């Protein structure tokens, strides 16, 4: 039995979608204190290129252990950017996903209220956007996208074709101009965005499920009335520094299940395959607006202690529905 098959056997009930070796990657190792029975509203870990996941998905058959988001083409499906982006200019960004027949895919399963989730992040993890494009009848997707700075970006299409398993495909987007590398974001346990402070508790441990709890407060008071966003109180994306391998996780529980509180805490289970730094990006909605809190976390030995001062979140762009 390969690593991906083992993963599907023991991670039932975890709110994590992990394809290949990271962020959407397969990993092995005994899972921590996760439920033994699948819980309504949590995602099952799936072995290959799986994106958002959830109880509505079927488990994919793993082709290999390649992390999700690192391939532009997988299982016959290919992500095709059609638009060039200029720094600082709002762009109607267009792309297609072609299927095994070479034609644009027009049939998608709805996952977390959307047929496709599109994420764009700079290679240095300093800029992050989670947007939701619209699809025309011919299978061409489009979304308003602005990338302020020149440099290299990675775009991820997270979807499940009708009748198929979830995939996360990735493609590079290059923005011309005078590129100035930014230093890596320091590891921190807190992030601030629009007057909110988000604190992270828990450690990423390679090869096993890690419980992460994020707590949201505003003006020193806990936020207890978070609003559902895409069917959850929070969405967490993890990207491995260096190659941007992709992991999408979801919280334990769901709004309206009678046991999941609307804050201040949102609990996730995530599994990473290796030590090193990871960018964590939490989307949450409060008072009608979606915000993104960003962290740099470190997996493996030498886990850093919480920092005294909160770090500023990087630019997170728009959330387009």
PDB file of C-alpha atoms in Angstrom:
ATOM      1  CA  UNK A   1       0.000   0.000   0.000  1.00  0.00           C
ATOM      2  CA  UNK A   2       1.504   3.343  -0.998  1.00  0.00           C
ATOM      3  CA  UNK A   3       1.680   6.461   1.177  1.00  0.00           C
ATOM      4  CA  UNK A   4      -1.402   8.030  -0.342  1.00  0.00           C
ATOM      5  CA  UNK A   5      -3.525   4.930   0.215  1.00  0.00           C
ATOM      6  CA  UNK A   6      -2.409   4.765   3.843  1.00  0.00           C
ATOM      7  CA  UNK A   7      -3.391   8.378   4.247  1.00  0.00           C
ATOM      8  CA  UNK A   8      -6.942   7.794   3.078  1.00  0.00           C
ATOM      9  CA  UNK A   9      -7.232   4.886   5.522  1.00  0.00           C
ATOM     10  CA  UNK A  10      -6.428   6.752   8.683  1.00  0.00           C
ATOM     11  CA  UNK A  11      -7.345  10.368   8.299  1.00  0.00           C
ATOM     12  CA  UNK A  12     -11.158  10.048   8.134  1.00  0.00           C
ATOM     13  CA  UNK A  13     -12.788  12.921   9.964  1.00  0.00           C
ATOM     14  CA  UNK A  14      -9.884  15.348   9.742  1.00  0.00           C
ATOM     15  CA  UNK A  15     -10.714  18.756   8.397  1.00  0.00           C
ATOM     16  CA  UNK A  16      -7.856  18.761   5.953  1.00  0.00           C
ATOM     17  CA  UNK A  17      -7.445  18.301   2.243  1.00  0.00           C
ATOM     18  CA  UNK A  18      -3.931  17.288   1.445  1.00  0.00           C
ATOM     19  CA  UNK A  19      -2.896  16.016  -1.996  1.00  0.00           C
ATOM     20  CA  UNK A  20       0.523  14.583  -2.646  1.00  0.00           C
ATOM     21  CA  UNK A  21       3.193  15.579  -0.155  1.00  0.00           C
ATOM     22  CA  UNK A  22       2.017  18.995   1.097  1.00  0.00           C
ATOM     23  CA  UNK A  23      -0.816  21.352   0.656  1.00  0.00           C
ATOM     24  CA  UNK A  24      -2.769  19.000  -1.100  1.00  0.00           C
ATOM     25  CA  UNK A  25      -0.124  16.432  -0.468  1.00  0.00           C
ATOM     26  CA  UNK A  26      -0.124  12.952   0.959  1.00  0.00           C
ATOM     27  CA  UNK A  27       1.786  12.114   4.079  1.00  0.00           C
ATOM     28  CA  UNK A  28       2.016   9.168   6.396  1.00  0.00           C
ATOM     29  CA  UNK A  29       2.174   8.785  10.141  1.00  0.00           C
ATOM     30  CA  UNK A  30      -0.330   8.116  12.872  1.00  0.00           C
ATOM     31  CA  UNK A  31      -2.953  10.822  13.134  1.00  0.00           C
ATOM     32  CA  UNK A  32      -3.483  12.637  16.412  1.00  0.00           C
ATOM     33  CA  UNK A  33      -6.725  13.035  18.325  1.00  0.00           C
ATOM     34  CA  UNK A  34      -9.004  13.108  15.311  1.00  0.00           C
ATOM     35  CA  UNK A  35     -12.487  11.564  15.297  1.00  0.00           C
ATOM     36  CA  UNK A  36     -12.633   7.955  14.205  1.00  0.00           C
ATOM     37  CA  UNK A  37     -15.935   8.532  12.420  1.00  0.00           C
ATOM     38  CA  UNK A  38     -16.363  11.133   9.666  1.00  0.00           C
ATOM     39  CA  UNK A  39     -18.057  14.213  11.066  1.00  0.00           C
ATOM     40  CA  UNK A  40     -20.555  16.262   9.105  1.00  0.00           C
ATOM     41  CA  UNK A  41     -18.886  19.363   7.773  1.00  0.00           C
ATOM     42  CA  UNK A  42     -15.312  18.127   7.927  1.00  0.00           C
ATOM     43  CA  UNK A  43     -13.195  17.157   4.964  1.00  0.00           C
ATOM     44  CA  UNK A  44     -11.556  13.825   4.454  1.00  0.00           C
ATOM     45  CA  UNK A  45      -7.895  13.759   3.556  1.00  0.00           C
ATOM     46  CA  UNK A  46      -7.526  12.652  -0.028  1.00  0.00           C
ATOM     47  CA  UNK A  47      -4.348  11.458  -1.627  1.00  0.00           C
ATOM     48  CA  UNK A  48      -3.917  13.231  -4.912  1.00  0.00           C
ATOM     49  CA  UNK A  49      -4.108  16.879  -5.868  1.00  0.00           C
ATOM     50  CA  UNK A  50      -7.332  17.402  -3.934  1.00  0.00           C
ATOM     51  CA  UNK A  51      -8.454  20.899  -3.243  1.00  0.00           C
ATOM     52  CA  UNK A  52     -11.165  22.056  -0.879  1.00  0.00           C
ATOM     53  CA  UNK A  53     -12.547  18.604  -0.205  1.00  0.00           C
ATOM     54  CA  UNK A  54     -15.468  18.116   2.131  1.00  0.00           C
ATOM     55  CA  UNK A  55     -18.071  15.488   2.824  1.00  0.00           C
ATOM     56  CA  UNK A  56     -19.470  15.854  -0.692  1.00  0.00           C
ATOM     57  CA  UNK A  57     -16.263  14.695  -2.382  1.00  0.00           C
ATOM     58  CA  UNK A  58     -15.026  11.288  -3.401  1.00  0.00           C
ATOM     59  CA  UNK A  59     -11.495  10.163  -2.668  1.00  0.00           C
ATOM     60  CA  UNK A  60      -9.100  10.449  -5.596  1.00  0.00           C
ATOM     61  CA  UNK A  61      -6.850   7.679  -6.726  1.00  0.00           C
ATOM     62  CA  UNK A  62      -3.278   8.791  -6.242  1.00  0.00           C
ATOM     63  CA  UNK A  63      -1.011   8.835  -9.259  1.00  0.00           C
ATOM     64  CA  UNK A  64       2.132   9.661  -7.321  1.00  0.00           C
ATOM     65  CA  UNK A  65       3.320  11.654  -4.347  1.00  0.00           C
ATOM     66  CA  UNK A  66       3.707  14.977  -6.154  1.00  0.00           C
ATOM     67  CA  UNK A  67       2.398  17.806  -3.973  1.00  0.00           C
ATOM     68  CA  UNK A  68      -0.739  19.567  -5.141  1.00  0.00           C
ATOM     69  CA  UNK A  69      -0.363  22.849  -6.974  1.00  0.00           C
ATOM     70  CA  UNK A  70       3.105  22.061  -8.300  1.00  0.00           C
ATOM     71  CA  UNK A  71       1.825  20.698 -11.606  1.00  0.00           C
ATOM     72  CA  UNK A  72       0.134  22.639 -14.375  1.00  0.00           C
ATOM     73  CA  UNK A  73      -1.353  19.398 -15.656  1.00  0.00           C
ATOM     74  CA  UNK A  74      -2.609  16.320 -13.805  1.00  0.00           C
ATOM     75  CA  UNK A  75      -4.879  13.385 -14.653  1.00  0.00           C
ATOM     76  CA  UNK A  76      -5.451  14.864 -18.103  1.00  0.00           C
ATOM     77  CA  UNK A  77      -6.543  18.295 -16.839  1.00  0.00           C
ATOM     78  CA  UNK A  78      -4.458  21.408 -17.601  1.00  0.00           C
ATOM     79  CA  UNK A  79      -4.587  24.978 -16.302  1.00  0.00           C
ATOM     80  CA  UNK A  80      -4.166  27.498 -19.142  1.00  0.00           C
ATOM     81  CA  UNK A  81      -3.670  31.209 -18.298  1.00  0.00           C
ATOM     82  CA  UNK A  82      -4.831  33.376 -21.213  1.00  0.00           C
ATOM     83  CA  UNK A  83      -3.989  36.881 -19.978  1.00  0.00           C
ATOM     84  CA  UNK A  84      -0.821  38.885 -19.395  1.00  0.00           C
ATOM     85  CA  UNK A  85      -0.805  41.049 -16.274  1.00  0.00           C
ATOM     86  CA  UNK A  86       0.900  44.435 -15.926  1.00  0.00           C
ATOM     87  CA  UNK A  87       1.987  45.633 -12.496  1.00  0.00           C
ATOM     88  CA  UNK A  88      -0.563  47.845 -10.790  1.00  0.00           C
ATOM     89  CA  UNK A  89      -3.167  47.606 -13.561  1.00  0.00           C
ATOM     90  CA  UNK A  90      -6.575  46.016 -12.854  1.00  0.00           C
ATOM     91  CA  UNK A  91      -6.890  43.135 -15.286  1.00  0.00           C
ATOM     92  CA  UNK A  92      -9.756  40.976 -16.450  1.00  0.00           C
ATOM     93  CA  UNK A  93      -7.731  37.813 -15.976  1.00  0.00           C
ATOM     94  CA  UNK A  94      -8.913  34.888 -18.094  1.00  0.00           C
ATOM     95  CA  UNK A  95      -8.026  31.205 -18.054  1.00  0.00           C
ATOM     96  CA  UNK A  96      -9.360  27.768 -18.920  1.00  0.00           C
ATOM     97  CA  UNK A  97      -9.046  24.287 -17.559  1.00  0.00           C
ATOM     98  CA  UNK A  98      -8.879  21.793 -20.406  1.00  0.00           C
ATOM     99  CA  UNK A  99      -9.878  18.188 -19.910  1.00  0.00           C
ATOM    100  CA  UNK A 100      -8.557  14.874 -21.252  1.00  0.00           C
ATOM    101  CA  UNK A 101     -10.262  15.611 -24.575  1.00  0.00           C
ATOM    102  CA  UNK A 102      -8.319  18.859 -24.950  1.00  0.00           C
ATOM    103  CA  UNK A 103     -11.447  21.012 -24.683  1.00  0.00           C
ATOM    104  CA  UNK A 104     -12.255  23.545 -21.936  1.00  0.00           C
ATOM    105  CA  UNK A 105     -14.080  21.917 -19.053  1.00  0.00           C
ATOM    106  CA  UNK A 106     -17.592  23.309 -18.482  1.00  0.00           C
ATOM    107  CA  UNK A 107     -18.902  20.873 -15.871  1.00  0.00           C
ATOM    108  CA  UNK A 108     -17.748  21.366 -12.257  1.00  0.00           C
ATOM    109  CA  UNK A 109     -18.934  20.171  -8.880  1.00  0.00           C
ATOM    110  CA  UNK A 110     -19.888  22.862  -6.371  1.00  0.00           C
ATOM    111  CA  UNK A 111     -17.494  22.751  -3.424  1.00  0.00           C
ATOM    112  CA  UNK A 112     -17.957  25.169  -0.548  1.00  0.00           C
ATOM    113  CA  UNK A 113     -20.477  27.211  -2.516  1.00  0.00           C
ATOM    114  CA  UNK A 114     -18.242  27.623  -5.574  1.00  0.00           C
ATOM    115  CA  UNK A 115     -17.384  25.621  -8.691  1.00  0.00           C
ATOM    116  CA  UNK A 116     -13.761  26.782  -8.644  1.00  0.00           C
ATOM    117  CA  UNK A 117     -11.540  28.546  -6.127  1.00  0.00           C
ATOM    118  CA  UNK A 118      -8.655  30.584  -7.528  1.00  0.00           C
ATOM    119  CA  UNK A 119      -5.683  31.619  -5.420  1.00  0.00           C
ATOM    120  CA  UNK A 120      -2.796  33.855  -6.451  1.00  0.00           C
ATOM    121  CA  UNK A 121       0.268  34.280  -4.243  1.00  0.00           C
ATOM    122  CA  UNK A 122       3.636  35.893  -4.800  1.00  0.00           C
ATOM    123  CA  UNK A 123       6.620  33.582  -4.727  1.00  0.00           C
ATOM    124  CA  UNK A 124       7.921  35.329  -1.606  1.00  0.00           C
ATOM    125  CA  UNK A 125       4.533  34.743   0.126  1.00  0.00           C
ATOM    126  CA  UNK A 126       4.131  38.489   0.682  1.00  0.00           C
ATOM    127  CA  UNK A 127       0.948  38.856  -1.396  1.00  0.00           C
ATOM    128  CA  UNK A 128      -2.068  36.551  -1.262  1.00  0.00           C
ATOM    129  CA  UNK A 129      -5.447  36.673  -3.004  1.00  0.00           C
ATOM    130  CA  UNK A 130      -8.287  34.152  -2.791  1.00  0.00           C
ATOM    131  CA  UNK A 131     -10.815  35.006  -5.497  1.00  0.00           C
ATOM    132  CA  UNK A 132     -13.776  33.352  -7.178  1.00  0.00           C
ATOM    133  CA  UNK A 133     -13.980  33.817 -10.952  1.00  0.00           C
ATOM    134  CA  UNK A 134     -17.028  33.522 -13.203  1.00  0.00           C
ATOM    135  CA  UNK A 135     -17.227  30.988 -16.008  1.00  0.00           C
ATOM    136  CA  UNK A 136     -18.689  31.654 -19.454  1.00  0.00           C
ATOM    137  CA  UNK A 137     -20.613  29.026 -21.364  1.00  0.00           C
ATOM    138  CA  UNK A 138     -17.506  28.142 -23.388  1.00  0.00           C
ATOM    139  CA  UNK A 139     -15.500  27.242 -20.268  1.00  0.00           C
ATOM    140  CA  UNK A 140     -13.440  30.452 -20.083  1.00  0.00           C
ATOM    141  CA  UNK A 141     -13.073  31.738 -16.532  1.00  0.00           C
ATOM    142  CA  UNK A 142     -12.533  35.437 -15.764  1.00  0.00           C
ATOM    143  CA  UNK A 143     -11.865  37.473 -12.621  1.00  0.00           C
ATOM    144  CA  UNK A 144     -10.739  41.005 -11.843  1.00  0.00           C
ATOM    145  CA  UNK A 145      -7.154  40.755 -10.641  1.00  0.00           C
ATOM    146  CA  UNK A 146      -4.592  43.397  -9.688  1.00  0.00           C
ATOM    147  CA  UNK A 147      -0.980  42.519  -8.904  1.00  0.00           C
ATOM    148  CA  UNK A 148       0.700  45.653  -7.643  1.00  0.00           C
ATOM    149  CA  UNK A 149       4.333  44.599  -7.774  1.00  0.00           C
ATOM    150  CA  UNK A 150       6.494  43.108 -10.526  1.00  0.00           C
ATOM    151  CA  UNK A 151       7.779  39.610  -9.934  1.00  0.00           C
ATOM    152  CA  UNK A 152       6.820  35.946  -9.993  1.00  0.00           C
ATOM    153  CA  UNK A 153       3.453  34.701  -8.755  1.00  0.00           C
ATOM    154  CA  UNK A 154       1.817  31.303  -8.530  1.00  0.00           C
ATOM    155  CA  UNK A 155      -1.834  30.792  -9.474  1.00  0.00           C
ATOM    156  CA  UNK A 156      -3.801  27.803  -8.167  1.00  0.00           C
ATOM    157  CA  UNK A 157      -7.075  26.468  -9.555  1.00  0.00           C
ATOM    158  CA  UNK A 158      -8.832  24.357  -6.920  1.00  0.00           C
ATOM    159  CA  UNK A 159     -11.782  22.386  -8.348  1.00  0.00           C
ATOM    160  CA  UNK A 160     -13.455  19.043  -9.016  1.00  0.00           C
ATOM    161  CA  UNK A 161     -14.774  18.301 -12.512  1.00  0.00           C
ATOM    162  CA  UNK A 162     -18.232  16.762 -12.754  1.00  0.00           C
ATOM    163  CA  UNK A 163     -17.914  13.059 -12.046  1.00  0.00           C
ATOM    164  CA  UNK A 164     -14.247  13.376 -11.089  1.00  0.00           C
ATOM    165  CA  UNK A 165     -12.065  13.896  -8.043  1.00  0.00           C
ATOM    166  CA  UNK A 166     -10.732  17.160  -6.694  1.00  0.00           C
ATOM    167  CA  UNK A 167      -7.580  18.668  -8.177  1.00  0.00           C
ATOM    168  CA  UNK A 168      -5.338  21.636  -7.516  1.00  0.00           C
ATOM    169  CA  UNK A 169      -3.387  22.786 -10.569  1.00  0.00           C
ATOM    170  CA  UNK A 170      -0.768  25.544 -10.498  1.00  0.00           C
ATOM    171  CA  UNK A 171       0.771  27.882 -13.059  1.00  0.00           C
ATOM    172  CA  UNK A 172       3.302  30.696 -12.816  1.00  0.00           C
ATOM    173  CA  UNK A 173       2.281  34.269 -13.574  1.00  0.00           C
ATOM    174  CA  UNK A 174       5.123  36.644 -14.402  1.00  0.00           C
ATOM    175  CA  UNK A 175       4.633  40.397 -13.997  1.00  0.00           C
ATOM    176  CA  UNK A 176       7.249  42.488 -15.798  1.00  0.00           C
ATOM    177  CA  UNK A 177       9.051  45.358 -14.123  1.00  0.00           C
ATOM    178  CA  UNK A 178      11.768  46.229 -11.643  1.00  0.00           C
ATOM    179  CA  UNK A 179      11.498  43.302  -9.267  1.00  0.00           C
ATOM    180  CA  UNK A 180      12.859  43.875  -5.773  1.00  0.00           C
ATOM    181  CA  UNK A 181      12.933  40.737  -3.601  1.00  0.00           C
ATOM    182  CA  UNK A 182      11.433  41.114  -0.154  1.00  0.00           C
ATOM    183  CA  UNK A 183      12.962  39.471   2.900  1.00  0.00           C
ATOM    184  CA  UNK A 184      11.125  36.418   4.245  1.00  0.00           C
ATOM    185  CA  UNK A 185       8.332  37.159   6.701  1.00  0.00           C
ATOM    186  CA  UNK A 186       9.399  36.378  10.239  1.00  0.00           C
ATOM    187  CA  UNK A 187       7.815  33.468  12.059  1.00  0.00           C
ATOM    188  CA  UNK A 188       5.047  34.789  14.313  1.00  0.00           C
ATOM    189  CA  UNK A 189       2.088  33.588  16.359  1.00  0.00           C
ATOM    190  CA  UNK A 190      -0.034  36.699  15.798  1.00  0.00           C
ATOM    191  CA  UNK A 191      -1.205  38.697  12.809  1.00  0.00           C
ATOM    192  CA  UNK A 192      -3.154  41.937  12.520  1.00  0.00           C
ATOM    193  CA  UNK A 193      -5.523  43.003   9.753  1.00  0.00           C
ATOM    194  CA  UNK A 194      -8.007  45.924   9.720  1.00  0.00           C
ATOM    195  CA  UNK A 195      -7.912  46.281  13.493  1.00  0.00           C
ATOM    196  CA  UNK A 196      -8.361  42.565  14.159  1.00  0.00           C
ATOM    197  CA  UNK A 197      -5.766  40.444  15.914  1.00  0.00           C
ATOM    198  CA  UNK A 198      -5.580  36.736  15.132  1.00  0.00           C
ATOM    199  CA  UNK A 199      -3.541  34.455  17.389  1.00  0.00           C
ATOM    200  CA  UNK A 200      -2.244  31.019  16.421  1.00  0.00           C
ATOM    201  CA  UNK A 201      -1.935  28.142  18.886  1.00  0.00           C
ATOM    202  CA  UNK A 202      -0.535  24.727  18.017  1.00  0.00           C
ATOM    203  CA  UNK A 203       2.492  23.440  16.132  1.00  0.00           C
ATOM    204  CA  UNK A 204       2.950  21.951  12.688  1.00  0.00           C
ATOM    205  CA  UNK A 205       4.533  18.524  13.109  1.00  0.00           C
ATOM    206  CA  UNK A 206       5.719  16.805   9.911  1.00  0.00           C
ATOM    207  CA  UNK A 207       4.073  13.484   9.181  1.00  0.00           C
ATOM    208  CA  UNK A 208       1.162  13.706  11.596  1.00  0.00           C
ATOM    209  CA  UNK A 209      -2.052  15.632  12.040  1.00  0.00           C
ATOM    210  CA  UNK A 210      -1.481  18.934  13.788  1.00  0.00           C
ATOM    211  CA  UNK A 211      -4.231  20.774  15.623  1.00  0.00           C
ATOM    212  CA  UNK A 212      -4.144  24.502  14.917  1.00  0.00           C
ATOM    213  CA  UNK A 213      -6.436  26.915  16.749  1.00  0.00           C
ATOM    214  CA  UNK A 214      -6.814  30.484  15.542  1.00  0.00           C
ATOM    215  CA  UNK A 215      -8.486  33.032  17.816  1.00  0.00           C
ATOM    216  CA  UNK A 216      -9.961  36.271  16.486  1.00  0.00           C
ATOM    217  CA  UNK A 217     -10.248  39.440  18.584  1.00  0.00           C
ATOM    218  CA  UNK A 218     -10.918  43.116  17.950  1.00  0.00           C
ATOM    219  CA  UNK A 219      -9.905  45.958  20.246  1.00  0.00           C
ATOM    220  CA  UNK A 220      -8.855  43.411  22.829  1.00  0.00           C
ATOM    221  CA  UNK A 221     -12.269  41.711  22.879  1.00  0.00           C
ATOM    222  CA  UNK A 222     -12.935  38.208  21.507  1.00  0.00           C
ATOM    223  CA  UNK A 223     -15.060  38.096  18.366  1.00  0.00           C
ATOM    224  CA  UNK A 224     -17.944  35.705  19.004  1.00  0.00           C
ATOM    225  CA  UNK A 225     -20.134  36.496  16.008  1.00  0.00           C
ATOM    226  CA  UNK A 226     -18.059  35.430  13.034  1.00  0.00           C
ATOM    227  CA  UNK A 227     -20.161  35.006   9.910  1.00  0.00           C
ATOM    228  CA  UNK A 228     -20.156  31.949   7.641  1.00  0.00           C
ATOM    229  CA  UNK A 229     -17.966  32.355   4.583  1.00  0.00           C
ATOM    230  CA  UNK A 230     -18.231  29.707   1.881  1.00  0.00           C
ATOM    231  CA  UNK A 231     -19.983  27.434   4.361  1.00  0.00           C
ATOM    232  CA  UNK A 232     -17.492  27.759   7.223  1.00  0.00           C
ATOM    233  CA  UNK A 233     -16.319  30.201   9.895  1.00  0.00           C
ATOM    234  CA  UNK A 234     -12.833  30.201   8.426  1.00  0.00           C
ATOM    235  CA  UNK A 235     -10.727  28.895   5.578  1.00  0.00           C
ATOM    236  CA  UNK A 236      -7.026  28.219   5.949  1.00  0.00           C
ATOM    237  CA  UNK A 237      -4.533  27.808   3.131  1.00  0.00           C
ATOM    238  CA  UNK A 238      -0.964  26.652   3.812  1.00  0.00           C
ATOM    239  CA  UNK A 239       1.870  27.019   1.306  1.00  0.00           C
ATOM    240  CA  UNK A 240       5.318  25.564   1.771  1.00  0.00           C
ATOM    241  CA  UNK A 241       8.014  28.202   1.438  1.00  0.00           C
ATOM    242  CA  UNK A 242      10.345  27.567  -1.468  1.00  0.00           C
ATOM    243  CA  UNK A 243       8.134  25.567  -3.820  1.00  0.00           C
ATOM    244  CA  UNK A 244       4.647  26.785  -2.790  1.00  0.00           C
ATOM    245  CA  UNK A 245       3.230  23.296  -2.530  1.00  0.00           C
ATOM    246  CA  UNK A 246      -0.406  23.776  -1.584  1.00  0.00           C
ATOM    247  CA  UNK A 247      -2.535  22.643   1.339  1.00  0.00           C
ATOM    248  CA  UNK A 248      -6.121  23.696   1.889  1.00  0.00           C
ATOM    249  CA  UNK A 249      -7.605  22.929   5.289  1.00  0.00           C
ATOM    250  CA  UNK A 250     -11.022  23.479   6.783  1.00  0.00           C
ATOM    251  CA  UNK A 251     -12.202  23.953  10.335  1.00  0.00           C
ATOM    252  CA  UNK A 252     -13.501  21.265  12.613  1.00  0.00           C
ATOM    253  CA  UNK A 253     -17.282  21.615  12.464  1.00  0.00           C
ATOM    254  CA  UNK A 254     -19.529  23.926  10.489  1.00  0.00           C
ATOM    255  CA  UNK A 255     -22.028  26.748  11.087  1.00  0.00           C
ATOM    256  CA  UNK A 256     -25.427  25.528  12.197  1.00  0.00           C
ATOM    257  CA  UNK A 257     -24.330  22.097  13.363  1.00  0.00           C
ATOM    258  CA  UNK A 258     -25.388  22.890  16.924  1.00  0.00           C
ATOM    259  CA  UNK A 259     -21.919  22.588  18.414  1.00  0.00           C
ATOM    260  CA  UNK A 260     -19.571  24.877  16.484  1.00  0.00           C
ATOM    261  CA  UNK A 261     -19.276  28.337  18.043  1.00  0.00           C
ATOM    262  CA  UNK A 262     -19.075  31.444  15.854  1.00  0.00           C
ATOM    263  CA  UNK A 263     -15.713  32.380  17.323  1.00  0.00           C
ATOM    264  CA  UNK A 264     -13.465  33.490  18.739  1.00  0.00           C
ATOM    265  CA  UNK A 265     -11.687  30.178  18.097  1.00  0.00           C
ATOM    266  CA  UNK A 266     -11.520  28.312  14.807  1.00  0.00           C
ATOM    267  CA  UNK A 267      -9.874  24.890  14.959  1.00  0.00           C
ATOM    268  CA  UNK A 268      -8.198  23.167  12.029  1.00  0.00           C
ATOM    269  CA  UNK A 269      -6.305  19.931  11.517  1.00  0.00           C
ATOM    270  CA  UNK A 270      -3.428  20.051   9.053  1.00  0.00           C
ATOM    271  CA  UNK A 271      -0.676  17.665   8.083  1.00  0.00           C
ATOM    272  CA  UNK A 272       2.614  18.714   6.534  1.00  0.00           C
ATOM    273  CA  UNK A 273       5.187  16.317   5.071  1.00  0.00           C
ATOM    274  CA  UNK A 274       8.386  18.142   5.934  1.00  0.00           C
ATOM    275  CA  UNK A 275      10.026  20.596   8.277  1.00  0.00           C
ATOM    276  CA  UNK A 276      10.573  24.211   7.327  1.00  0.00           C
ATOM    277  CA  UNK A 277       8.546  27.384   6.925  1.00  0.00           C
ATOM    278  CA  UNK A 278       4.947  27.558   5.757  1.00  0.00           C
ATOM    279  CA  UNK A 279       2.794  30.536   4.888  1.00  0.00           C
ATOM    280  CA  UNK A 280      -0.618  30.294   6.584  1.00  0.00           C
ATOM    281  CA  UNK A 281      -3.499  32.432   5.309  1.00  0.00           C
ATOM    282  CA  UNK A 282      -6.781  32.553   7.227  1.00  0.00           C
ATOM    283  CA  UNK A 283      -9.895  33.963   5.565  1.00  0.00           C
ATOM    284  CA  UNK A 284     -12.663  34.958   7.985  1.00  0.00           C
ATOM    285  CA  UNK A 285     -15.785  37.099   7.702  1.00  0.00           C
ATOM    286  CA  UNK A 286     -17.080  39.597  10.242  1.00  0.00           C
ATOM    287  CA  UNK A 287     -19.552  42.456   9.863  1.00  0.00           C
ATOM    288  CA  UNK A 288     -20.066  41.606   6.216  1.00  0.00           C
ATOM    289  CA  UNK A 289     -16.434  41.779   5.108  1.00  0.00           C
ATOM    290  CA  UNK A 290     -13.909  39.019   4.426  1.00  0.00           C
ATOM    291  CA  UNK A 291     -10.412  39.592   5.765  1.00  0.00           C
ATOM    292  CA  UNK A 292      -7.210  37.594   5.514  1.00  0.00           C
ATOM    293  CA  UNK A 293      -4.774  37.127   8.393  1.00  0.00           C
ATOM    294  CA  UNK A 294      -1.335  35.877   7.356  1.00  0.00           C
ATOM    295  CA  UNK A 295       1.328  34.050   9.342  1.00  0.00           C
ATOM    296  CA  UNK A 296       4.640  32.358   8.747  1.00  0.00           C
ATOM    297  CA  UNK A 297       4.793  29.139  10.767  1.00  0.00           C
ATOM    298  CA  UNK A 298       7.647  26.701  11.193  1.00  0.00           C
ATOM    299  CA  UNK A 299       7.241  22.941  11.181  1.00  0.00           C
ATOM    300  CA  UNK A 300       9.564  20.471  12.880  1.00  0.00           C
ATOM    301  CA  UNK A 301      12.241  20.818  15.517  1.00  0.00           C
ATOM    302  CA  UNK A 302      12.952  24.180  17.069  1.00  0.00           C
ATOM    303  CA  UNK A 303       9.361  25.413  16.998  1.00  0.00           C
ATOM    304  CA  UNK A 304       9.545  29.129  17.831  1.00  0.00           C
ATOM    305  CA  UNK A 305       7.898  30.616  20.872  1.00  0.00           C
ATOM    306  CA  UNK A 306       5.120  33.176  20.452  1.00  0.00           C
ATOM    307  CA  UNK A 307       6.391  36.620  19.556  1.00  0.00           C
ATOM    308  CA  UNK A 308       5.672  39.605  21.752  1.00  0.00           C
ATOM    309  CA  UNK A 309       4.445  41.876  18.996  1.00  0.00           C
ATOM    310  CA  UNK A 310       1.922  41.046  16.250  1.00  0.00           C
ATOM    311  CA  UNK A 311       3.189  41.030  12.702  1.00  0.00           C
ATOM    312  CA  UNK A 312       1.418  42.917   9.988  1.00  0.00           C
ATOM    313  CA  UNK A 313      -0.418  40.803   7.449  1.00  0.00           C
ATOM    314  CA  UNK A 314       0.793  40.991   3.861  1.00  0.00           C
ATOM    315  CA  UNK A 315      -1.385  42.353   1.113  1.00  0.00           C
ATOM    316  CA  UNK A 316      -4.286  39.965   0.656  1.00  0.00           C
ATOM    317  CA  UNK A 317      -6.146  41.514  -2.227  1.00  0.00           C
ATOM    318  CA  UNK A 318      -9.838  41.049  -2.902  1.00  0.00           C
ATOM    319  CA  UNK A 319     -12.276  38.232  -2.305  1.00  0.00           C
ATOM    320  CA  UNK A 320     -14.278  38.112  -5.500  1.00  0.00           C
ATOM    321  CA  UNK A 321     -17.432  36.018  -5.513  1.00  0.00           C
TER     322      UNK A 321
END
